[in-house]
mmCIF file of C-alpha atoms and ligand atoms in Angstrom:
data_model
loop_
_atom_site.group_PDB
_atom_site.id
_atom_site.type_symbol
_atom_site.label_atom_id
_atom_site.label_comp_id
_atom_site.label_asym_id
_atom_site.label_seq_id
_atom_site.Cartn_x
_atom_site.Cartn_y
_atom_site.Cartn_z
ATOM 1 C CA UNK A 30 -75.821 26.779 20.503
ATOM 2 C CA UNK A 31 -79.454 26.464 21.422
ATOM 3 C CA UNK A 32 -80.769 29.979 20.653
ATOM 4 C CA UNK A 33 -84.130 29.221 22.320
ATOM 5 C CA UNK A 34 -82.385 28.362 25.548
ATOM 6 C CA UNK A 35 -80.739 31.807 25.711
ATOM 7 C CA UNK A 36 -83.727 33.978 24.855
ATOM 8 C CA UNK A 37 -84.574 36.060 27.931
ATOM 9 C CA UNK A 38 -81.893 34.521 30.148
ATOM 10 C CA UNK A 39 -80.215 36.984 32.541
ATOM 11 C CA UNK A 40 -76.489 36.727 32.014
ATOM 12 C CA UNK A 41 -73.636 38.587 33.726
ATOM 13 C CA UNK A 42 -70.249 38.758 31.966
ATOM 14 C CA UNK A 43 -67.288 40.105 33.896
ATOM 15 C CA UNK A 44 -64.672 41.510 31.538
ATOM 16 C CA UNK A 45 -67.323 42.392 28.945
ATOM 17 C CA UNK A 46 -65.293 45.376 27.690
ATOM 18 C CA UNK A 47 -62.386 43.146 26.652
ATOM 19 C CA UNK A 48 -61.739 41.107 23.543
ATOM 20 C CA UNK A 49 -63.418 37.822 24.458
ATOM 21 C CA UNK A 50 -66.057 39.423 26.690
ATOM 22 C CA UNK A 51 -67.168 41.715 23.840
ATOM 23 C CA UNK A 52 -67.563 38.864 21.366
ATOM 24 C CA UNK A 53 -69.427 36.801 23.992
ATOM 25 C CA UNK A 54 -71.720 39.735 24.766
ATOM 26 C CA UNK A 55 -72.540 40.231 21.124
ATOM 27 C CA UNK A 56 -73.291 36.548 20.549
ATOM 28 C CA UNK A 57 -75.645 36.374 23.506
ATOM 29 C CA UNK A 58 -77.354 39.704 22.626
ATOM 30 C CA UNK A 59 -77.978 38.214 19.163
ATOM 31 C CA UNK A 60 -79.856 35.309 20.853
ATOM 32 C CA UNK A 61 -82.163 37.666 22.784
ATOM 33 C CA UNK A 62 -80.508 37.124 26.191
ATOM 34 C CA UNK A 63 -80.478 39.971 28.707
ATOM 35 C CA UNK A 64 -76.784 40.668 28.948
ATOM 36 C CA UNK A 65 -75.162 42.640 31.783
ATOM 37 C CA UNK A 66 -71.491 43.481 32.055
ATOM 38 C CA UNK A 67 -69.018 44.373 34.767
ATOM 39 C CA UNK A 68 -65.493 45.497 33.924
ATOM 40 C CA UNK A 69 -63.096 48.407 33.691
ATOM 41 C CA UNK A 70 -63.979 51.134 31.237
ATOM 42 C CA UNK A 71 -62.485 50.758 27.777
ATOM 43 C CA UNK A 72 -61.772 53.800 25.589
ATOM 44 C CA UNK A 73 -59.718 51.938 22.983
ATOM 45 C CA UNK A 74 -61.197 52.906 19.599
ATOM 46 C CA UNK A 75 -59.750 49.826 17.842
ATOM 47 C CA UNK A 76 -60.917 47.176 20.308
ATOM 48 C CA UNK A 77 -64.063 45.262 19.455
ATOM 49 C CA UNK A 78 -66.042 46.729 22.405
ATOM 50 C CA UNK A 79 -66.084 50.248 20.926
ATOM 51 C CA UNK A 80 -65.828 49.135 17.294
ATOM 52 C CA UNK A 81 -69.306 47.590 17.585
ATOM 53 C CA UNK A 82 -70.697 50.165 20.082
ATOM 54 C CA UNK A 83 -71.471 47.584 22.815
ATOM 55 C CA UNK A 84 -71.802 50.250 25.508
ATOM 56 C CA UNK A 85 -75.112 51.240 23.892
ATOM 57 C CA UNK A 86 -76.302 47.682 23.347
ATOM 58 C CA UNK A 87 -75.932 46.200 26.813
ATOM 59 C CA UNK A 88 -76.192 47.207 30.439
ATOM 60 C CA UNK A 89 -72.631 47.911 31.614
ATOM 61 C CA UNK A 90 -71.373 48.694 35.098
ATOM 62 C CA UNK A 91 -67.806 49.832 35.562
ATOM 63 C CA UNK A 92 -65.530 49.012 38.479
ATOM 64 C CA UNK A 93 -62.698 46.944 39.784
ATOM 65 C CA UNK A 94 -63.426 43.210 40.075
ATOM 66 C CA UNK A 95 -62.066 43.409 43.682
ATOM 67 C CA UNK A 96 -64.453 46.257 44.652
ATOM 68 C CA UNK A 97 -66.943 44.279 46.738
ATOM 69 C CA UNK A 98 -69.477 47.084 46.964
ATOM 70 C CA UNK A 99 -69.647 47.874 43.266
ATOM 71 C CA UNK A 100 -69.553 44.248 42.212
ATOM 72 C CA UNK A 101 -72.370 43.324 44.651
ATOM 73 C CA UNK A 102 -74.475 46.149 43.269
ATOM 74 C CA UNK A 103 -73.914 44.928 39.713
ATOM 75 C CA UNK A 104 -74.853 41.405 40.771
ATOM 76 C CA UNK A 105 -77.975 42.560 42.608
ATOM 77 C CA UNK A 106 -78.963 44.810 39.688
ATOM 78 C CA UNK A 107 -78.632 42.020 37.155
ATOM 79 C CA UNK A 108 -79.762 39.066 39.331
ATOM 80 C CA UNK A 109 -77.947 36.659 36.977
ATOM 81 C CA UNK A 110 -78.946 33.100 36.268
ATOM 82 C CA UNK A 111 -75.658 32.586 34.391
ATOM 83 C CA UNK A 112 -72.255 34.157 35.053
ATOM 84 C CA UNK A 113 -69.180 34.100 32.801
ATOM 85 C CA UNK A 114 -66.084 35.310 34.597
ATOM 86 C CA UNK A 115 -63.562 36.772 32.137
ATOM 87 C CA UNK A 116 -62.312 39.861 33.980
ATOM 88 C CA UNK A 117 -58.593 39.446 34.428
ATOM 89 C CA UNK A 118 -55.143 40.870 33.860
ATOM 90 C CA UNK A 119 -54.465 38.487 30.925
ATOM 91 C CA UNK A 120 -51.039 39.487 29.618
ATOM 92 C CA UNK A 121 -47.990 37.365 30.476
ATOM 93 C CA UNK A 122 -45.480 40.240 30.148
ATOM 94 C CA UNK A 123 -47.608 42.580 32.321
ATOM 95 C CA UNK A 124 -47.641 39.823 34.919
ATOM 96 C CA UNK A 125 -43.843 40.148 35.140
ATOM 97 C CA UNK A 126 -44.080 43.936 35.313
ATOM 98 C CA UNK A 127 -46.792 44.043 37.955
ATOM 99 C CA UNK A 128 -47.201 40.711 39.722
ATOM 100 C CA UNK A 129 -49.063 42.227 42.655
ATOM 101 C CA UNK A 130 -51.794 43.732 40.428
ATOM 102 C CA UNK A 131 -51.923 40.523 38.388
ATOM 103 C CA UNK A 132 -52.416 38.295 41.408
ATOM 104 C CA UNK A 133 -54.853 40.711 43.017
ATOM 105 C CA UNK A 134 -57.039 40.925 39.922
ATOM 106 C CA UNK A 135 -56.884 37.299 38.927
ATOM 107 C CA UNK A 136 -57.012 35.665 42.344
ATOM 108 C CA UNK A 137 -58.857 38.120 44.637
ATOM 109 C CA UNK A 138 -61.074 39.010 41.674
ATOM 110 C CA UNK A 139 -62.228 35.406 41.550
ATOM 111 C CA UNK A 140 -62.643 35.273 45.335
ATOM 112 C CA UNK A 141 -64.648 38.498 45.373
ATOM 113 C CA UNK A 142 -66.926 37.396 42.545
ATOM 114 C CA UNK A 143 -67.633 33.888 43.886
ATOM 115 C CA UNK A 144 -68.190 35.277 47.352
ATOM 116 C CA UNK A 145 -70.682 37.823 46.066
ATOM 117 C CA UNK A 146 -72.534 35.056 44.207
ATOM 118 C CA UNK A 147 -73.031 32.843 47.267
ATOM 119 C CA UNK A 148 -76.419 34.220 48.259
ATOM 120 C CA UNK A 149 -77.943 34.316 44.732
ATOM 121 C CA UNK A 150 -80.668 31.735 44.788
ATOM 122 C CA UNK A 151 -81.509 32.326 41.080
ATOM 123 C CA UNK A 152 -77.945 31.484 40.045
ATOM 124 C CA UNK A 153 -77.654 28.270 37.954
ATOM 125 C CA UNK A 154 -74.373 28.335 36.040
ATOM 126 C CA UNK A 155 -70.961 29.846 36.569
ATOM 127 C CA UNK A 156 -68.132 29.505 34.050
ATOM 128 C CA UNK A 157 -64.737 30.741 35.194
ATOM 129 C CA UNK A 158 -62.446 31.378 32.226
ATOM 130 C CA UNK A 159 -58.813 30.489 32.972
ATOM 131 C CA UNK A 160 -56.092 29.416 30.518
ATOM 132 C CA UNK A 161 -53.969 26.574 29.162
ATOM 133 C CA UNK A 162 -51.075 28.136 31.068
ATOM 134 C CA UNK A 163 -52.389 26.812 34.432
ATOM 135 C CA UNK A 164 -50.443 23.568 34.031
ATOM 136 C CA UNK A 165 -46.979 22.846 35.338
ATOM 137 C CA UNK A 166 -45.104 22.847 32.061
ATOM 138 C CA UNK A 167 -41.725 21.166 31.771
ATOM 139 C CA UNK A 168 -41.624 21.776 28.012
ATOM 140 C CA UNK A 169 -41.516 18.010 27.377
ATOM 141 C CA UNK A 170 -43.995 18.190 24.565
ATOM 142 C CA UNK A 171 -46.738 16.185 26.305
ATOM 143 C CA UNK A 172 -50.291 17.517 25.887
ATOM 144 C CA UNK A 173 -52.042 18.438 29.127
ATOM 145 C CA UNK A 174 -55.116 16.732 30.556
ATOM 146 C CA UNK A 175 -57.488 18.355 33.028
ATOM 147 C CA UNK A 176 -56.211 16.041 35.818
ATOM 148 C CA UNK A 177 -52.589 17.155 35.334
ATOM 149 C CA UNK A 178 -50.760 19.051 38.006
ATOM 150 C CA UNK A 179 -51.330 22.809 38.116
ATOM 151 C CA UNK A 180 -48.363 25.110 38.227
ATOM 152 C CA UNK A 181 -47.598 28.335 36.455
ATOM 153 C CA UNK A 182 -44.030 29.463 35.792
ATOM 154 C CA UNK A 183 -44.779 33.195 35.524
ATOM 155 C CA UNK A 184 -47.094 35.430 37.632
ATOM 156 C CA UNK A 185 -49.952 35.446 35.048
ATOM 157 C CA UNK A 186 -49.959 31.670 34.755
ATOM 158 C CA UNK A 187 -49.593 31.177 38.505
ATOM 159 C CA UNK A 188 -52.406 33.608 39.220
ATOM 160 C CA UNK A 189 -54.721 31.693 36.853
ATOM 161 C CA UNK A 190 -53.748 28.388 38.466
ATOM 162 C CA UNK A 191 -54.681 30.033 41.796
ATOM 163 C CA UNK A 192 -58.028 31.071 40.300
ATOM 164 C CA UNK A 193 -58.674 27.405 39.539
ATOM 165 C CA UNK A 194 -57.840 26.524 43.108
ATOM 166 C CA UNK A 195 -60.123 29.286 44.452
ATOM 167 C CA UNK A 196 -62.955 27.958 42.277
ATOM 168 C CA UNK A 197 -62.446 24.435 43.524
ATOM 169 C CA UNK A 198 -62.447 25.661 47.109
ATOM 170 C CA UNK A 199 -65.636 27.690 46.648
ATOM 171 C CA UNK A 200 -67.301 24.717 45.051
ATOM 172 C CA UNK A 201 -66.527 22.405 47.938
ATOM 173 C CA UNK A 202 -67.293 25.052 50.580
ATOM 174 C CA UNK A 203 -70.258 26.954 49.167
ATOM 175 C CA UNK A 204 -71.541 25.360 45.965
ATOM 176 C CA UNK A 205 -71.037 21.752 46.962
ATOM 177 C CA UNK A 206 -72.761 19.209 44.645
ATOM 178 C CA UNK A 207 -74.166 17.456 47.699
ATOM 179 C CA UNK A 208 -76.044 20.669 48.609
ATOM 180 C CA UNK A 209 -77.283 21.289 45.054
ATOM 181 C CA UNK A 210 -80.996 22.079 45.067
ATOM 182 C CA UNK A 211 -80.889 22.403 48.910
ATOM 183 C CA UNK A 212 -78.697 25.350 49.935
ATOM 184 C CA UNK A 213 -77.875 26.566 46.413
ATOM 185 C CA UNK A 214 -78.870 25.994 42.795
ATOM 186 C CA UNK A 215 -75.578 26.637 41.041
ATOM 187 C CA UNK A 216 -73.176 24.453 39.135
ATOM 188 C CA UNK A 217 -69.673 25.772 38.534
ATOM 189 C CA UNK A 218 -67.024 24.945 35.915
ATOM 190 C CA UNK A 219 -63.702 26.310 34.711
ATOM 191 C CA UNK A 220 -62.552 26.410 31.068
ATOM 192 C CA UNK A 221 -58.892 26.455 30.113
ATOM 193 C CA UNK A 222 -58.475 27.900 26.645
ATOM 194 C CA UNK A 223 -55.345 28.151 24.470
ATOM 195 C CA UNK A 224 -54.237 31.165 22.501
ATOM 196 C CA UNK A 225 -57.193 32.905 21.057
ATOM 197 C CA UNK A 226 -57.166 35.160 18.027
ATOM 198 C CA UNK A 227 -59.885 37.085 16.239
ATOM 199 C CA UNK A 228 -60.871 40.541 15.169
ATOM 200 C CA UNK A 229 -60.819 43.444 17.546
ATOM 201 C CA UNK A 230 -58.157 42.286 19.981
ATOM 202 C CA UNK A 231 -55.895 45.282 20.542
ATOM 203 C CA UNK A 232 -54.085 44.122 23.662
ATOM 204 C CA UNK A 233 -50.357 44.792 23.985
ATOM 205 C CA UNK A 234 -47.844 41.951 23.651
ATOM 206 C CA UNK A 235 -50.045 39.605 21.761
ATOM 207 C CA UNK A 236 -48.854 38.551 18.369
ATOM 208 C CA UNK A 237 -51.884 39.300 16.141
ATOM 209 C CA UNK A 238 -52.640 42.715 17.665
ATOM 210 C CA UNK A 239 -48.907 43.482 17.464
ATOM 211 C CA UNK A 240 -49.002 42.625 13.725
ATOM 212 C CA UNK A 241 -52.089 44.708 13.059
ATOM 213 C CA UNK A 242 -50.678 47.713 14.945
ATOM 214 C CA UNK A 243 -47.500 47.300 12.842
ATOM 215 C CA UNK A 244 -49.551 47.348 9.650
ATOM 216 C CA UNK A 245 -51.554 50.403 10.827
ATOM 217 C CA UNK A 246 -48.336 52.262 11.738
ATOM 218 C CA UNK A 247 -46.272 51.134 8.727
ATOM 219 C CA UNK A 248 -43.675 49.461 10.980
ATOM 220 C CA UNK A 249 -42.131 45.989 11.297
ATOM 221 C CA UNK A 250 -43.411 43.714 14.014
ATOM 222 C CA UNK A 251 -40.788 42.282 16.351
ATOM 223 C CA UNK A 252 -41.247 38.591 17.086
ATOM 224 C CA UNK A 253 -40.279 37.646 20.652
ATOM 225 C CA UNK A 254 -40.541 33.851 20.455
ATOM 226 C CA UNK A 255 -40.915 33.003 16.759
ATOM 227 C CA UNK A 256 -40.495 29.239 17.158
ATOM 228 C CA UNK A 257 -42.807 28.678 20.095
ATOM 229 C CA UNK A 258 -45.681 26.400 19.256
ATOM 230 C CA UNK A 259 -49.114 27.517 20.430
ATOM 231 C CA UNK A 260 -52.713 26.159 20.255
ATOM 232 C CA UNK A 261 -54.284 28.900 18.151
ATOM 233 C CA UNK A 262 -58.029 29.165 17.933
ATOM 234 C CA UNK A 263 -60.511 31.651 16.597
ATOM 235 C CA UNK A 264 -62.223 33.443 19.515
ATOM 236 C CA UNK A 265 -65.601 31.978 18.545
ATOM 237 C CA UNK A 266 -64.372 28.432 19.312
ATOM 238 C CA UNK A 267 -63.763 28.796 23.065
ATOM 239 C CA UNK A 268 -66.802 31.080 23.348
ATOM 240 C CA UNK A 269 -68.942 28.314 21.801
ATOM 241 C CA UNK A 270 -67.568 25.952 24.414
ATOM 242 C CA UNK A 271 -68.244 28.393 27.296
ATOM 243 C CA UNK A 272 -71.784 28.793 26.018
ATOM 244 C CA UNK A 273 -72.350 25.046 25.677
ATOM 245 C CA UNK A 274 -70.923 24.491 29.154
ATOM 246 C CA UNK A 275 -73.201 27.136 30.705
ATOM 247 C CA UNK A 276 -76.227 25.482 29.052
ATOM 248 C CA UNK A 277 -75.223 22.034 30.355
ATOM 249 C CA UNK A 278 -74.612 23.323 33.858
ATOM 250 C CA UNK A 279 -77.979 25.111 33.811
ATOM 251 C CA UNK A 280 -79.941 22.121 32.545
ATOM 252 C CA UNK A 281 -78.126 19.212 34.165
ATOM 253 C CA UNK A 282 -76.573 20.769 37.258
ATOM 254 C CA UNK A 283 -73.369 19.576 38.874
ATOM 255 C CA UNK A 284 -72.893 16.574 36.537
ATOM 256 C CA UNK A 285 -70.970 19.044 34.333
ATOM 257 C CA UNK A 286 -69.000 20.844 37.081
ATOM 258 C CA UNK A 287 -65.258 20.674 36.876
ATOM 259 C CA UNK A 288 -62.449 21.794 34.585
ATOM 260 C CA UNK A 289 -62.358 21.641 30.760
ATOM 261 C CA UNK A 290 -59.582 22.183 28.300
ATOM 262 C CA UNK A 291 -60.529 23.908 25.081
ATOM 263 C CA UNK A 292 -58.098 24.044 22.199
ATOM 264 C CA UNK A 293 -57.568 23.278 18.537
ATOM 265 C CA UNK A 294 -56.741 20.011 16.792
ATOM 266 C CA UNK A 295 -53.071 19.134 17.101
ATOM 267 C CA UNK A 296 -52.430 19.891 13.420
ATOM 268 C CA UNK A 297 -53.619 23.457 14.011
ATOM 269 C CA UNK A 298 -50.961 24.133 16.660
ATOM 270 C CA UNK A 299 -48.359 26.206 14.806
ATOM 271 C CA UNK A 300 -45.303 28.247 15.566
ATOM 272 C CA UNK A 301 -45.662 31.993 16.040
ATOM 273 C CA UNK A 302 -43.681 32.639 12.818
ATOM 274 C CA UNK A 303 -45.944 30.364 10.757
ATOM 275 C CA UNK A 304 -49.027 32.180 12.021
ATOM 276 C CA UNK A 305 -47.472 35.553 11.175
ATOM 277 C CA UNK A 306 -46.638 34.298 7.686
ATOM 278 C CA UNK A 307 -50.221 33.120 7.169
ATOM 279 C CA UNK A 308 -51.588 36.447 8.395
ATOM 280 C CA UNK A 309 -49.169 38.174 6.008
ATOM 281 C CA UNK A 310 -50.919 36.507 3.047
ATOM 282 C CA UNK A 311 -53.875 38.813 3.877
ATOM 283 C CA UNK A 312 -51.755 41.866 4.728
ATOM 284 C CA UNK A 313 -48.983 42.155 2.170
ATOM 285 C CA UNK A 314 -47.467 45.166 3.982
ATOM 286 C CA UNK A 315 -46.852 43.085 7.099
ATOM 287 C CA UNK A 316 -43.104 42.867 7.788
ATOM 288 C CA UNK A 317 -41.564 41.068 10.745
ATOM 289 C CA UNK A 318 -38.178 41.136 12.537
ATOM 290 C CA UNK A 319 -36.597 38.151 14.227
ATOM 291 C CA UNK A 320 -34.754 38.486 17.571
ATOM 292 C CA UNK A 321 -31.051 39.168 17.053
ATOM 293 C CA UNK A 322 -29.387 36.525 19.171
ATOM 294 C CA UNK A 323 -31.366 33.980 21.047
ATOM 295 C CA UNK A 324 -34.728 32.786 19.713
ATOM 296 C CA UNK A 325 -36.247 33.719 23.110
ATOM 297 C CA UNK A 326 -36.204 36.602 25.542
ATOM 298 C CA UNK A 327 -34.945 36.001 29.095
ATOM 299 C CA UNK A 328 -38.526 36.177 30.239
ATOM 300 C CA UNK A 329 -39.716 32.588 30.162
ATOM 301 C CA UNK A 330 -42.581 31.575 27.965
ATOM 302 C CA UNK A 331 -43.253 27.896 27.325
ATOM 303 C CA UNK A 332 -41.911 26.639 23.985
ATOM 304 C CA UNK A 333 -44.672 24.174 23.442
ATOM 305 C CA UNK A 334 -48.123 24.105 24.946
ATOM 306 C CA UNK A 335 -50.619 21.605 23.690
ATOM 307 C CA UNK A 336 -53.887 20.654 25.297
ATOM 308 C CA UNK A 337 -55.610 17.275 25.330
ATOM 309 C CA UNK A 338 -59.219 18.152 24.453
ATOM 310 C CA UNK A 339 -60.645 14.626 24.714
ATOM 311 C CA UNK A 340 -62.921 15.569 27.653
ATOM 312 C CA UNK A 341 -64.875 18.264 25.779
ATOM 313 C CA UNK A 342 -65.476 15.992 22.821
ATOM 314 C CA UNK A 343 -66.401 12.937 24.920
ATOM 315 C CA UNK A 344 -68.376 14.571 27.719
ATOM 316 C CA UNK A 345 -69.892 17.606 25.920
ATOM 317 C CA UNK A 346 -69.803 16.501 22.323
ATOM 318 C CA UNK A 347 -67.940 19.650 21.420
ATOM 319 C CA UNK A 348 -66.308 19.729 17.970
ATOM 320 C CA UNK A 349 -63.984 22.493 16.719
ATOM 321 C CA UNK A 350 -65.380 24.082 13.631
ATOM 322 C CA UNK A 351 -62.640 26.191 12.096
ATOM 323 C CA UNK A 352 -59.151 24.919 11.284
ATOM 324 C CA UNK A 353 -56.134 27.190 11.381
ATOM 325 C CA UNK A 354 -56.726 28.647 7.875
ATOM 326 C CA UNK A 355 -60.325 29.683 8.590
ATOM 327 C CA UNK A 356 -59.208 30.900 11.997
ATOM 328 C CA UNK A 357 -56.552 33.219 10.532
ATOM 329 C CA UNK A 358 -58.673 34.049 7.476
ATOM 330 C CA UNK A 359 -61.628 35.255 9.577
ATOM 331 C CA UNK A 360 -59.331 37.173 11.898
ATOM 332 C CA UNK A 361 -57.768 38.939 8.905
ATOM 333 C CA UNK A 362 -61.189 39.609 7.388
ATOM 334 C CA UNK A 363 -62.393 41.457 10.526
ATOM 335 C CA UNK A 364 -59.258 43.649 10.823
ATOM 336 C CA UNK A 365 -59.247 44.312 7.055
ATOM 337 C CA UNK A 366 -62.912 45.468 7.241
ATOM 338 C CA UNK A 367 -62.010 47.757 10.151
ATOM 339 C CA UNK A 368 -59.075 49.243 8.236
ATOM 340 C CA UNK A 369 -61.397 49.784 5.276
ATOM 341 C CA UNK A 370 -64.000 51.599 7.469
ATOM 342 C CA UNK A 371 -66.792 49.029 7.073
ATOM 343 C CA UNK A 372 -69.817 48.675 9.399
ATOM 344 C CA UNK A 373 -68.245 46.522 12.077
ATOM 345 C CA UNK A 374 -71.555 45.490 13.660
ATOM 346 C CA UNK A 375 -72.589 43.945 10.359
ATOM 347 C CA UNK A 376 -69.190 42.271 9.885
ATOM 348 C CA UNK A 377 -69.218 40.890 13.445
ATOM 349 C CA UNK A 378 -72.819 39.648 13.285
ATOM 350 C CA UNK A 379 -72.216 38.006 9.909
ATOM 351 C CA UNK A 380 -69.256 36.078 11.321
ATOM 352 C CA UNK A 381 -71.239 35.004 14.383
ATOM 353 C CA UNK A 382 -74.140 33.855 12.180
ATOM 354 C CA UNK A 383 -71.802 31.875 9.982
ATOM 355 C CA UNK A 384 -70.069 30.187 12.886
ATOM 356 C CA UNK A 385 -73.181 29.328 14.944
ATOM 357 C CA UNK A 386 -75.477 28.861 11.970
ATOM 358 C CA UNK A 387 -78.125 31.017 13.655
HETATM 359 N N1 LIG B 425 -57.039 36.120 24.673
HETATM 360 C C1 LIG B 425 -56.464 34.923 24.893
HETATM 361 O O1 LIG B 425 -55.674 34.390 24.100
HETATM 362 C C2 LIG B 425 -56.808 34.150 26.141
HETATM 363 C C3 LIG B 425 -56.388 32.798 26.210
HETATM 364 C C4 LIG B 425 -56.735 32.081 27.374
HETATM 365 C C5 LIG B 425 -57.468 32.679 28.391
HETATM 366 N N2 LIG B 425 -57.822 34.015 28.281
HETATM 367 C C6 LIG B 425 -58.600 34.542 29.422
HETATM 368 O O2 LIG B 425 -59.844 35.061 28.876
HETATM 369 C C7 LIG B 425 -60.261 36.194 29.651
HETATM 370 C C8 LIG B 425 -60.475 37.383 28.765
HETATM 371 O O3 LIG B 425 -59.279 37.726 28.092
HETATM 372 P P1 LIG B 425 -59.215 38.787 26.933
HETATM 373 O O4 LIG B 425 -58.254 38.290 25.950
HETATM 374 O O5 LIG B 425 -60.591 39.162 26.529
HETATM 375 O O6 LIG B 425 -58.541 40.032 27.720
HETATM 376 P P2 LIG B 425 -58.836 41.578 27.585
HETATM 377 O O7 LIG B 425 -57.650 42.279 28.204
HETATM 378 O O8 LIG B 425 -59.205 41.969 26.249
HETATM 379 O O9 LIG B 425 -60.076 41.818 28.516
HETATM 380 C C9 LIG B 425 -59.962 41.758 29.940
HETATM 381 C C10 LIG B 425 -61.261 42.235 30.557
HETATM 382 O O10 LIG B 425 -61.107 42.211 32.001
HETATM 383 C C11 LIG B 425 -61.399 43.452 32.536
HETATM 384 N N3 LIG B 425 -60.522 43.692 33.695
HETATM 385 C C12 LIG B 425 -59.212 43.737 33.738
HETATM 386 N N4 LIG B 425 -58.783 44.053 34.940
HETATM 387 C C13 LIG B 425 -59.902 44.297 35.714
HETATM 388 C C14 LIG B 425 -60.149 44.678 37.018
HETATM 389 N N5 LIG B 425 -59.140 44.887 37.848
HETATM 390 N N6 LIG B 425 -61.419 44.831 37.439
HETATM 391 C C15 LIG B 425 -62.460 44.625 36.558
HETATM 392 N N7 LIG B 425 -62.299 44.249 35.286
HETATM 393 C C16 LIG B 425 -61.025 44.071 34.887
HETATM 394 C C17 LIG B 425 -61.120 44.469 31.429
HETATM 395 O O11 LIG B 425 -61.787 45.682 31.700
HETATM 396 C C18 LIG B 425 -61.616 43.702 30.223
HETATM 397 O O12 LIG B 425 -63.014 43.864 30.140
HETATM 398 C C19 LIG B 425 -59.176 36.415 30.695
HETATM 399 O O13 LIG B 425 -59.561 35.817 31.890
HETATM 400 C C20 LIG B 425 -57.949 35.712 30.098
HETATM 401 O O14 LIG B 425 -57.064 35.306 31.081
HETATM 402 C C21 LIG B 425 -57.514 34.720 27.211
#
């Protein structure tokens, strides 16, 4: 990361009260950027947003991502040069429970945001954060490339694939590369990350937060899909990619528009049960239960999901920094410090400094 680039830049992060948005906000605050946020309020004491007191550190506006009036006010008030779009309903199981809310938030949220950004002449970079689940996945073990067919078996995945489509439509209609520097000054990209872990995620139905809640409550964690293979990454890895992408879009324009996979090396893609065992090395009281009959629930989740990340290394020169052991070790370190009542701002800043060498 080029710290000098970020100093004084006006940045809007949607979803800044969530897990990834909070880490991203803290990194950019540490560079001296002016960071603004728009999201739903978050009163979760264990989540990273409140654990590091971000509400006092950055300018936050609260509202629904589909609320055109509030979102426009937040955009006018922040006049962003760079926008990271992370606000979403990001949980696969919640997508099954409430598909309408999931589609509304993830699809119309993207439409509402991009529409509100159309008249911002100072806007230079937009990074829309989607997911590795946007691909049509036949569980045949092949790793996905950016040019592969989009799909989405479940409502969450489908809604994120739609968010990709919305982005592509807005690029051709309103942020067209041919019109760059004429009717607009913005370059837009999407980033498709794999499973992200790290301190301060307290979302339901995600394996690491489930484990930490189990440790906190002295219970056993129930593993839904213990043998599913996932591309695990520490949260700082995809955030470093989003940051790099925003810099490239800002400085080089539409040459860097498009979609980018971001994920770990193939050897760092492990089964859920292996990750839980590795986490357990740091939390001896962590106990897990396997499903009684089938290794999967009847709610479909892909068994294997691996991304081809050749494009980010070839086009952007992006290199993953932390392998699976550092990824899990740093995740455990953060939660352990929180359980021990340490100063979480210091712990978080130290980790950011170590990762980015700033
Ligand atoms: N965590 C992962 O493993 C992972 C992997 C791939 C992609 N992603 C994507 O990264 C982004 C951030 O995920 P996260 O893990 O930080 O999730 P999170 O649940 O911790 O945070 C979600 C954020 O979106 C906001 N939000 C949700 N619904 C909203 C609404 N209706 N209006 C306004 N704001 C709303 C929340 O307030 C919160 O700030 C999401 O787009 C998600 O799909 C996450």
